[in-house]
Coordinates of C-alpha atoms and ligand atoms in Angstrom, one line a residue:
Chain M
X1 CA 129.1 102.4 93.3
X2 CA 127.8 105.1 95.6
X3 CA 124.4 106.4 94.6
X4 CA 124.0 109.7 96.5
X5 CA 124.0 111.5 93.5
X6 CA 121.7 110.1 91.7
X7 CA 117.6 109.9 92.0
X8 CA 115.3 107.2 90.9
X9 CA 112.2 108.8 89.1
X10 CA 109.3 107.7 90.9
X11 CA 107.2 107.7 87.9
X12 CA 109.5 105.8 85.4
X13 CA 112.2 104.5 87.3
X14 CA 114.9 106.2 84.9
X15 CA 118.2 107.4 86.6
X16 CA 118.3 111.2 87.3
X17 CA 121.3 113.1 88.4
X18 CA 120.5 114.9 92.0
X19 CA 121.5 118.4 91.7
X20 CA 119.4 119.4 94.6
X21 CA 117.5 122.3 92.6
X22 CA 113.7 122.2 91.2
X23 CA 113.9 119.9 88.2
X24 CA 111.9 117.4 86.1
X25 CA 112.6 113.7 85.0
X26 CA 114.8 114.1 82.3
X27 CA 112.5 111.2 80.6
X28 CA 109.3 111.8 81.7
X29 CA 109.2 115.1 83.1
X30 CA 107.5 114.3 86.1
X31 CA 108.5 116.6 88.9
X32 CA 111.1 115.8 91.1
X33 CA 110.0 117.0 94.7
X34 CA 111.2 120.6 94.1
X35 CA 111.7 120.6 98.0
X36 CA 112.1 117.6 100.2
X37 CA 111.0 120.2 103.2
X38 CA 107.0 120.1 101.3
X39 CA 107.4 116.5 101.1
X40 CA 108.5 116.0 104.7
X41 CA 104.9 117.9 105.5
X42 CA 103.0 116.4 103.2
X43 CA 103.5 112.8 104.4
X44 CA 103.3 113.8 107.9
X45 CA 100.1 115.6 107.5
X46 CA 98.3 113.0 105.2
X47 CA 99.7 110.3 107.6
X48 CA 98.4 112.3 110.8
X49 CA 94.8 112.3 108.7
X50 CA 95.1 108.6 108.9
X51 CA 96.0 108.3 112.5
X52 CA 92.9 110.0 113.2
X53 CA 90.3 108.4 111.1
X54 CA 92.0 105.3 112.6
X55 CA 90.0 105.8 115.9
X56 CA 86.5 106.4 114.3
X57 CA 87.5 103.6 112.3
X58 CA 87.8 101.3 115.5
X59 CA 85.0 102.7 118.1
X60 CA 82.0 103.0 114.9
X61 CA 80.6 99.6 114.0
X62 CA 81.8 99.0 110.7
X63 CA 79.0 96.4 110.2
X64 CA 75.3 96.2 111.5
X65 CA 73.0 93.4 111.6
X66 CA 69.1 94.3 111.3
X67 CA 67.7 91.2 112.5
X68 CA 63.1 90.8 112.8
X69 CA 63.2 94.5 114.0
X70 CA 66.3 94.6 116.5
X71 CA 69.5 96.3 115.4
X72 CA 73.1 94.9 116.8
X73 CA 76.1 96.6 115.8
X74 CA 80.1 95.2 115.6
X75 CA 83.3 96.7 115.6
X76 CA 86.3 95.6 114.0
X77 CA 87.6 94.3 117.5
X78 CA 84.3 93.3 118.2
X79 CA 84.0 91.4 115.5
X80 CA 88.0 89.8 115.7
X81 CA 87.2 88.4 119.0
X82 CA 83.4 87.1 117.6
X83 CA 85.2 85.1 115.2
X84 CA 87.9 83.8 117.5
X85 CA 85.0 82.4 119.8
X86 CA 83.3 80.6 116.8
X87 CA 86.5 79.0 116.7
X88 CA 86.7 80.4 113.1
X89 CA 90.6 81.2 113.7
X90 CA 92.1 81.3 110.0
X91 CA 89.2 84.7 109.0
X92 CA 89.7 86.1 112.4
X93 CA 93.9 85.7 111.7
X94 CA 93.5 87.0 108.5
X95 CA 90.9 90.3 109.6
X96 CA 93.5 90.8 112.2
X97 CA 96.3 90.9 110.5
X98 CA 94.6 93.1 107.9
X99 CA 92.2 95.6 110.1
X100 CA 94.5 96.1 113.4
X101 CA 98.3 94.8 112.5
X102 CA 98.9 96.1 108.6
X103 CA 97.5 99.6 109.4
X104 CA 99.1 100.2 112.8
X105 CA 102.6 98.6 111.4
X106 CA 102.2 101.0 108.3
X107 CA 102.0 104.4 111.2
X108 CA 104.8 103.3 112.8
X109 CA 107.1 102.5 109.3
X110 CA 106.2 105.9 108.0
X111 CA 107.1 107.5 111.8
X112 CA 110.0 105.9 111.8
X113 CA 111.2 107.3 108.2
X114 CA 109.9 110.7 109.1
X115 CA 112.3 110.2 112.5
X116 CA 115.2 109.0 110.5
X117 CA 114.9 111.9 107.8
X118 CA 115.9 114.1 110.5
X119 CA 117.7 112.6 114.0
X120 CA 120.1 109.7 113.3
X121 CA 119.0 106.4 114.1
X122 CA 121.2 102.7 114.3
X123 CA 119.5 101.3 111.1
X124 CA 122.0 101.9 107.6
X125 CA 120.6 103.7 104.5
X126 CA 119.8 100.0 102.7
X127 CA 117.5 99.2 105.7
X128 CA 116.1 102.3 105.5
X129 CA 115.3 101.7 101.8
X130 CA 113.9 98.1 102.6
X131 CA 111.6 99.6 105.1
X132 CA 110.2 101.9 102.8
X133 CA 109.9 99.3 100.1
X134 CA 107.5 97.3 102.6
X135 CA 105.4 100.1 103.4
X136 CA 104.9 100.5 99.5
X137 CA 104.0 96.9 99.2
X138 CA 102.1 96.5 102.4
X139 CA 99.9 99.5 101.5
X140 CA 96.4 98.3 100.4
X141 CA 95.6 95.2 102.4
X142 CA 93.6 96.8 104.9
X143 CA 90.9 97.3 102.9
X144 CA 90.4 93.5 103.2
X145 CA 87.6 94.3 106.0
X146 CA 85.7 96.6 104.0
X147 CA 85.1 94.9 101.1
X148 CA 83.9 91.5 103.3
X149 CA 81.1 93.9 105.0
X150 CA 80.3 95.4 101.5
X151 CA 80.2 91.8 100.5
X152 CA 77.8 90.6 103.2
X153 CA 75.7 93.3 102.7
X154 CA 74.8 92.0 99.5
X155 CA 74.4 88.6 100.2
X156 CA 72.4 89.1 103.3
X157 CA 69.9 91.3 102.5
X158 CA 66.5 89.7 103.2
X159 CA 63.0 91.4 104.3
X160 CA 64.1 89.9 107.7
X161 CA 67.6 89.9 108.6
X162 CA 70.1 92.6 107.2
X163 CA 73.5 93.2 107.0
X164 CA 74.3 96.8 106.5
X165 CA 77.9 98.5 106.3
X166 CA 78.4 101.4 108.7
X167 CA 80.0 104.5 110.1
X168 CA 83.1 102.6 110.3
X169 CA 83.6 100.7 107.3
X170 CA 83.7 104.6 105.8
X171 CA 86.3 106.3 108.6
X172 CA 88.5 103.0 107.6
X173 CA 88.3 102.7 104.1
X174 CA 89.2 106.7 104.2
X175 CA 92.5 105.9 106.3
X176 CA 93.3 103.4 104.4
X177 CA 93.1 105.8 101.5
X178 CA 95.0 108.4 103.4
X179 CA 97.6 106.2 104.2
X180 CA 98.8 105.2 100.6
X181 CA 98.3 108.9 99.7
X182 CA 101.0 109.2 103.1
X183 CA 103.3 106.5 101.7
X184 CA 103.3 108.0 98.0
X185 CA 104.4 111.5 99.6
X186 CA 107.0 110.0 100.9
X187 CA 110.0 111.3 98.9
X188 CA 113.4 108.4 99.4
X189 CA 115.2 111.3 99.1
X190 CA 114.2 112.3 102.5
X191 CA 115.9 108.8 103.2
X192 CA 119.9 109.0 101.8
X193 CA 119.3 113.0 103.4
X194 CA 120.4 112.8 106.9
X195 CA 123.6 110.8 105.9
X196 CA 124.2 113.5 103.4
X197 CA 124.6 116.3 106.6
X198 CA 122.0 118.6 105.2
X199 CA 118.7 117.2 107.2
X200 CA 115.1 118.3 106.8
X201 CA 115.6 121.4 109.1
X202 CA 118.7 122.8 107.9
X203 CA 118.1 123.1 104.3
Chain A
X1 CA 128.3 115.5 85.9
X2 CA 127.6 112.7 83.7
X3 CA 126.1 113.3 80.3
X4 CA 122.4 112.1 79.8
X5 CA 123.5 108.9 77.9
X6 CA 125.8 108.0 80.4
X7 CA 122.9 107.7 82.9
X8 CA 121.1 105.5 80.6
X9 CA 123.7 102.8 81.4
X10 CA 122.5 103.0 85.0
X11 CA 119.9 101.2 87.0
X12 CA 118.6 101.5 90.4
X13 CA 117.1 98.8 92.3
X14 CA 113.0 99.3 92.7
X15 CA 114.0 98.0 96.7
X16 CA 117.3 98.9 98.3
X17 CA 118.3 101.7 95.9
X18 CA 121.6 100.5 95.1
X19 CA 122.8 101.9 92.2
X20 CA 124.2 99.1 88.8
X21 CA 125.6 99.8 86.0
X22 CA 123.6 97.6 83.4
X23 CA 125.3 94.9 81.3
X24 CA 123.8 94.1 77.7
X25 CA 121.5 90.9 78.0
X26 CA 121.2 87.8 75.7
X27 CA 117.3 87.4 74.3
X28 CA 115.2 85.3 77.3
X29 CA 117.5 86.3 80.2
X30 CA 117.2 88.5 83.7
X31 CA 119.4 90.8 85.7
X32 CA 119.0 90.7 88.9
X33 CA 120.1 92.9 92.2
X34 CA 123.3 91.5 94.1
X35 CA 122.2 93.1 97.1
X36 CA 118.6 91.4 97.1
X37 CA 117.7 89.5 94.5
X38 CA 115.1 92.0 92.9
X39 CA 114.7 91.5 88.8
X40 CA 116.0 94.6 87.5
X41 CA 115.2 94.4 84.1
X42 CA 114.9 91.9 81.0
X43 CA 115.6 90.9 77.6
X44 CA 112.7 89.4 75.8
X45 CA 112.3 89.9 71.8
X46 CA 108.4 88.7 72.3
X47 CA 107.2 90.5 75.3
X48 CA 105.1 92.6 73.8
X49 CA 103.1 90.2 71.3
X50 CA 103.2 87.8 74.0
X51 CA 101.8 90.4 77.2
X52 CA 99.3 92.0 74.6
X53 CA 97.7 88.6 74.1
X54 CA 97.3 88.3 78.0
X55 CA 96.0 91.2 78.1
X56 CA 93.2 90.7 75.5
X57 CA 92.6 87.5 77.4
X58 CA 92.4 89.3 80.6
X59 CA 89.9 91.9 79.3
X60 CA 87.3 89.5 78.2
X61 CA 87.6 86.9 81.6
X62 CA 87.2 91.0 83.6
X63 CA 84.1 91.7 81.5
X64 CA 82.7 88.3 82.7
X65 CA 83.5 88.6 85.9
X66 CA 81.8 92.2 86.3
X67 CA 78.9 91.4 84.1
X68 CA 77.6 87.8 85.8
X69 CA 76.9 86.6 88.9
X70 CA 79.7 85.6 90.7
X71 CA 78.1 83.8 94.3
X72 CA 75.0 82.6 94.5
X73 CA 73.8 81.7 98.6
X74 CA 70.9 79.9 100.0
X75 CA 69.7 80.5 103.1
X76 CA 66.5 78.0 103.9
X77 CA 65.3 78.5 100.6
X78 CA 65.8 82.2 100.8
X79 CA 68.4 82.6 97.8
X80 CA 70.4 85.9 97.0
X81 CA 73.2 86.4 94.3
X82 CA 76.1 88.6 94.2
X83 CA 76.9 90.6 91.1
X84 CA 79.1 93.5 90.5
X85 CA 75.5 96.0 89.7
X86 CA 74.0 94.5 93.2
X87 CA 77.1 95.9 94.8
X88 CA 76.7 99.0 93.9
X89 CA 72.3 99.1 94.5
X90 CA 72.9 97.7 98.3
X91 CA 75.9 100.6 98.7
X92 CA 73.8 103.6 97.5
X93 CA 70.7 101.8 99.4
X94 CA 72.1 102.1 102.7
X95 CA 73.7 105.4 101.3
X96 CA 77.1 104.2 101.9
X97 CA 78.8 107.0 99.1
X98 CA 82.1 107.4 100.4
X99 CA 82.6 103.8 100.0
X100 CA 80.6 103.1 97.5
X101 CA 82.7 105.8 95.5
X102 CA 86.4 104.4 96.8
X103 CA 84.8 100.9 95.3
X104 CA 84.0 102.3 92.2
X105 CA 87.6 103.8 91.2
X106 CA 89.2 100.9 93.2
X107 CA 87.4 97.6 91.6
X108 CA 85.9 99.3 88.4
X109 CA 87.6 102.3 87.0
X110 CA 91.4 101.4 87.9
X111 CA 91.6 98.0 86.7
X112 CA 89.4 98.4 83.5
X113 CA 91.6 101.7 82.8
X114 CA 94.9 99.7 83.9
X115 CA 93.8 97.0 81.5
X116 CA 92.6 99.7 78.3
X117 CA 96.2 101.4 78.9
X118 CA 98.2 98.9 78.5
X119 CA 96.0 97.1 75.5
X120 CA 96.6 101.1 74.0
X121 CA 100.5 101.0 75.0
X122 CA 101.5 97.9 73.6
X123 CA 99.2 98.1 70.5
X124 CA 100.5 101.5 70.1
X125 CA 104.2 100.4 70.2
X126 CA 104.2 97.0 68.2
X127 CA 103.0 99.3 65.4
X128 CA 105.3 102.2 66.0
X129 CA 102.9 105.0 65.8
X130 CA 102.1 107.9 68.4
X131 CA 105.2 108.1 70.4
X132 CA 103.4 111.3 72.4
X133 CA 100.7 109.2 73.7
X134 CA 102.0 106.2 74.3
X135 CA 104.8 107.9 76.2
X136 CA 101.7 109.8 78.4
X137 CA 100.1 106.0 78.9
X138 CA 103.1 105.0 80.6
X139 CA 103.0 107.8 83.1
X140 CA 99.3 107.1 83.5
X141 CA 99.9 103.6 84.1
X142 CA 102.6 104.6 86.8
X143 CA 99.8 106.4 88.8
X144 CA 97.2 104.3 88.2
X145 CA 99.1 100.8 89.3
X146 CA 98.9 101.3 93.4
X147 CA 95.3 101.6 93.6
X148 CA 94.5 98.3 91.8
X149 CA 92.2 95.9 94.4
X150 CA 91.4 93.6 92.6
X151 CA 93.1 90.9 94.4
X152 CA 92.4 92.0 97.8
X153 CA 88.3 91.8 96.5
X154 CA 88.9 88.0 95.9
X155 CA 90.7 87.4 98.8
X156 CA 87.8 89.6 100.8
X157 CA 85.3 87.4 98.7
X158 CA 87.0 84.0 100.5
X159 CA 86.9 85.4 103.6
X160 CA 83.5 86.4 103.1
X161 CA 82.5 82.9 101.8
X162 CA 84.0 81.1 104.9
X163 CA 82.1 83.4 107.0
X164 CA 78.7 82.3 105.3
X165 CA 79.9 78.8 105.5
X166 CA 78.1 78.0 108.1
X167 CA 74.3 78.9 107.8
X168 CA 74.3 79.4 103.7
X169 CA 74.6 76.8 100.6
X170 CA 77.0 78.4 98.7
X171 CA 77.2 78.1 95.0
X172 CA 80.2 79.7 92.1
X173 CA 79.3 81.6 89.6
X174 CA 80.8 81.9 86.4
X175 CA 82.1 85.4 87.3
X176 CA 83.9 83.6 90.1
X177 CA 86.1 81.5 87.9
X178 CA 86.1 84.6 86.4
X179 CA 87.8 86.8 88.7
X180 CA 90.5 83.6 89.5
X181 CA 91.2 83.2 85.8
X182 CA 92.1 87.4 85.7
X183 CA 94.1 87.2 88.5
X184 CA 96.0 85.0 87.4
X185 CA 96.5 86.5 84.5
X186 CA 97.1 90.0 86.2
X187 CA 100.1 87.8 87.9
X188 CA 101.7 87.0 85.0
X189 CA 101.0 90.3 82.9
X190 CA 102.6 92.2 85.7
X191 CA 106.0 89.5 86.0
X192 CA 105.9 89.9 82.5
X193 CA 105.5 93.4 82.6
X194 CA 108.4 96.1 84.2
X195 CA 108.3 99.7 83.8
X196 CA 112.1 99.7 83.4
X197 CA 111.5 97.4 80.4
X198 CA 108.7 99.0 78.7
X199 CA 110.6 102.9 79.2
X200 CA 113.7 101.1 77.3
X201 CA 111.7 99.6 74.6
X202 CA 110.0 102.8 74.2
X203 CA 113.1 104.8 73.4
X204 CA 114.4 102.0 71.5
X205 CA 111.2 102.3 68.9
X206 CA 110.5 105.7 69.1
X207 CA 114.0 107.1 69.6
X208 CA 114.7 110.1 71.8
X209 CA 111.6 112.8 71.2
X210 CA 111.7 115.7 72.6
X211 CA 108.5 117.9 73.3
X212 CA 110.2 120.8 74.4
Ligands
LIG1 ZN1 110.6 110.0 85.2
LIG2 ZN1 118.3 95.6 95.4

């Protein structure tokens, strides 16, 4: 069965027939993008947001150590390739994978959509779907970073050595934030509408 | 254009989008997605009995594990603990707020609000009563469900733990087993649980309202 006339609510996951005009979900009312042009904007914007903080998030140290009166500060990087010298591999794997491969993977899913919704690419519409399905999935395992500063911070918190979170740990926890709000803009309309002739511009 | 019923009879898969037509289930079985293998939906006379049991069980193993400590370290004889409440006084002391507020909605509000709603929904439907609300629960569930952490905490807690391997003597609390006994709870509640599922028992116990 083709399904370019139909629309899966976002909200309740009931079938909605696509008649291309401002609607609601016949079951839960929720709007259904009025216009997949605002979507298309949204998404890039919020995702744009996120591709900035990225940087802060990555020159800032994101955690500081106050030890007997001198201050030394780490970066995420800084801190990846700390770890890998302690021969710790399996944390500096896992703060890798979460702090530099998830986010930067996540940009380049939701670029790629955003190029798809409106040139023609190679990959088919089910691809396309799959892609997005990861980037939904993917979506909050960045923060994995943040929370182990937050929770060092607490634990190491003496009169003479400290462990304090810092500029960084808040420019990355905001991408991170931006980024799902980026993913959830994300209309799959946008996805089945370049096959459908009508792209982003010409509607 | 197909009449509203007609579209009740259709599905579309959470992952690929493909678009099924759905079959009537025996009780205790699945329908899954030929293209990919996602469940699509389920027929299960107990789920709701059975999920709001989890989910009492859930509540009470979350209230322990936010209200006791959940590692203890030693350093040389310098010892510190980690509760939920320290987390928070060390953010605001090194006025952290922007975090310290994401934290707040991310390991406190959301899951304790995920957990409340669906206790509300399912108690709600087993006795038939308030088909307006429960019907707004589910929508509030649907928003609330992506910015659950609580998982990604505990893994962030290992990771922490291996760090401090090294120079601390580390000890469990009983918020720990705590926070392993919810997840795994959280697991199951959420296999158990599928939006499709809970919309079409809905209907099926309410019947079709409509507000307008
Ligand atoms: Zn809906
Ligand atoms: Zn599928």
């Amino acid at each position: 069965m083709k399904n370019e006339h139909y629309i899966r609510c976002h909200i309740c996951e009931t079938v909605n027939y696509d008649n291309s005009i401002t609607h609601n979900c016949r079951r839960c009312h929720s709007k259904i993008n009025p216009s997949l042009h605002a979507s298309y904007n949204r998404t890039l914007a919020l995702l744009i947001t996120a591709i900035i903080l990225y940087i802060p998030a990555n020159l800032y140290p994101i955690l500081s150590t106050k030890q007997f009166g001198t201050n030394s500060d780490s970066t995420i990087l800084g801190g990846i390739i700390h770890l890998w010298e302690l021969g710790s591999y399996p944390v500096a794997i896992i703060i890798l994978v979460a702090s530099v491969v998830v986010p930067l993977l996540k940009f380049l899913l939701i670029i790629y959509l955003l190029i798809a919704a409106k040139y023609k690419t190679h990959s088919t519409l089910l691809d396309k779907h799959k892609i997005f399905y990861i980037t939904e999935s993917i979506g909050p395992w960045s923060m994995v970073d943040v929370f182990v500063v937050i929770i060092l911070s607490v634990l190491i918190h003496f009169s003479g050595v400290q462990i304090y979170p810092g500029t960084g740990a808040t420019a990355f926890a905001l991408m991170v934030f931006f980024t799902m709000l980026s993913a959830l803009s994300f209309d799959t309309r946008l996805i089945i509408n370049y096959e459908k002739g009508n792209n982003v511009h010409a509607s | 254009m197909i009449k509203e019923h007609e579209l009740d009879k259709l599905i579309i898969c959470k992952k690929c989008h493909t678009l099924h037509e759905k079959v009537k289930l025996e009780n205790k079985t699945k329908a899954y997605c030929s293209e990919c293998n996602v469940l699509l939906y389920q027929q299960d006379h107990d789920m709701i009995e059975r999920t709001l049991a989890l989910v009492i069980t859930a509540s009470i193993s979350l209230f322990v594990a936010f209200n006791f400590n959940i590692i203890n370290i030693n350093i040389q004889g310098l010892e510190q603990s980690l509760t939920l409440s320290s987390l928070f006084v060390v953010i605001l002391e090194h006025e952290q707020y922007v975090v310290g507020l994401l934290f707040l909605f991310i390991i406190v509000i959301f899951p304790i609000g995920i957990l409340f709603a669906t206790f509300l929904l399912l108690f709600l439907m087993k006795v038939g009563k308030a088909a307006y609300l429960s019907k707004r629960l589910l929508i509030l569930l649907a928003h609330l469900k992506p910015w659950n952490m609580v998982d990604i905490f505990f893994i962030s807690l290992l990771v922490a733990m291996v760090k401090l391997f090294d120079i601390a003597n580390i000890e469990l609390g009983v918020a720990f087993v705590a926070f392993i006994f919810t997840l795994i709870l959280d697991i199951i509640i959420t296999k158990n649980l599928s939006f499709h599922d809970l919309w079409a028992i809905h209907s099926k116990i309410y019947g079709q309202i409509d507000e307008e």
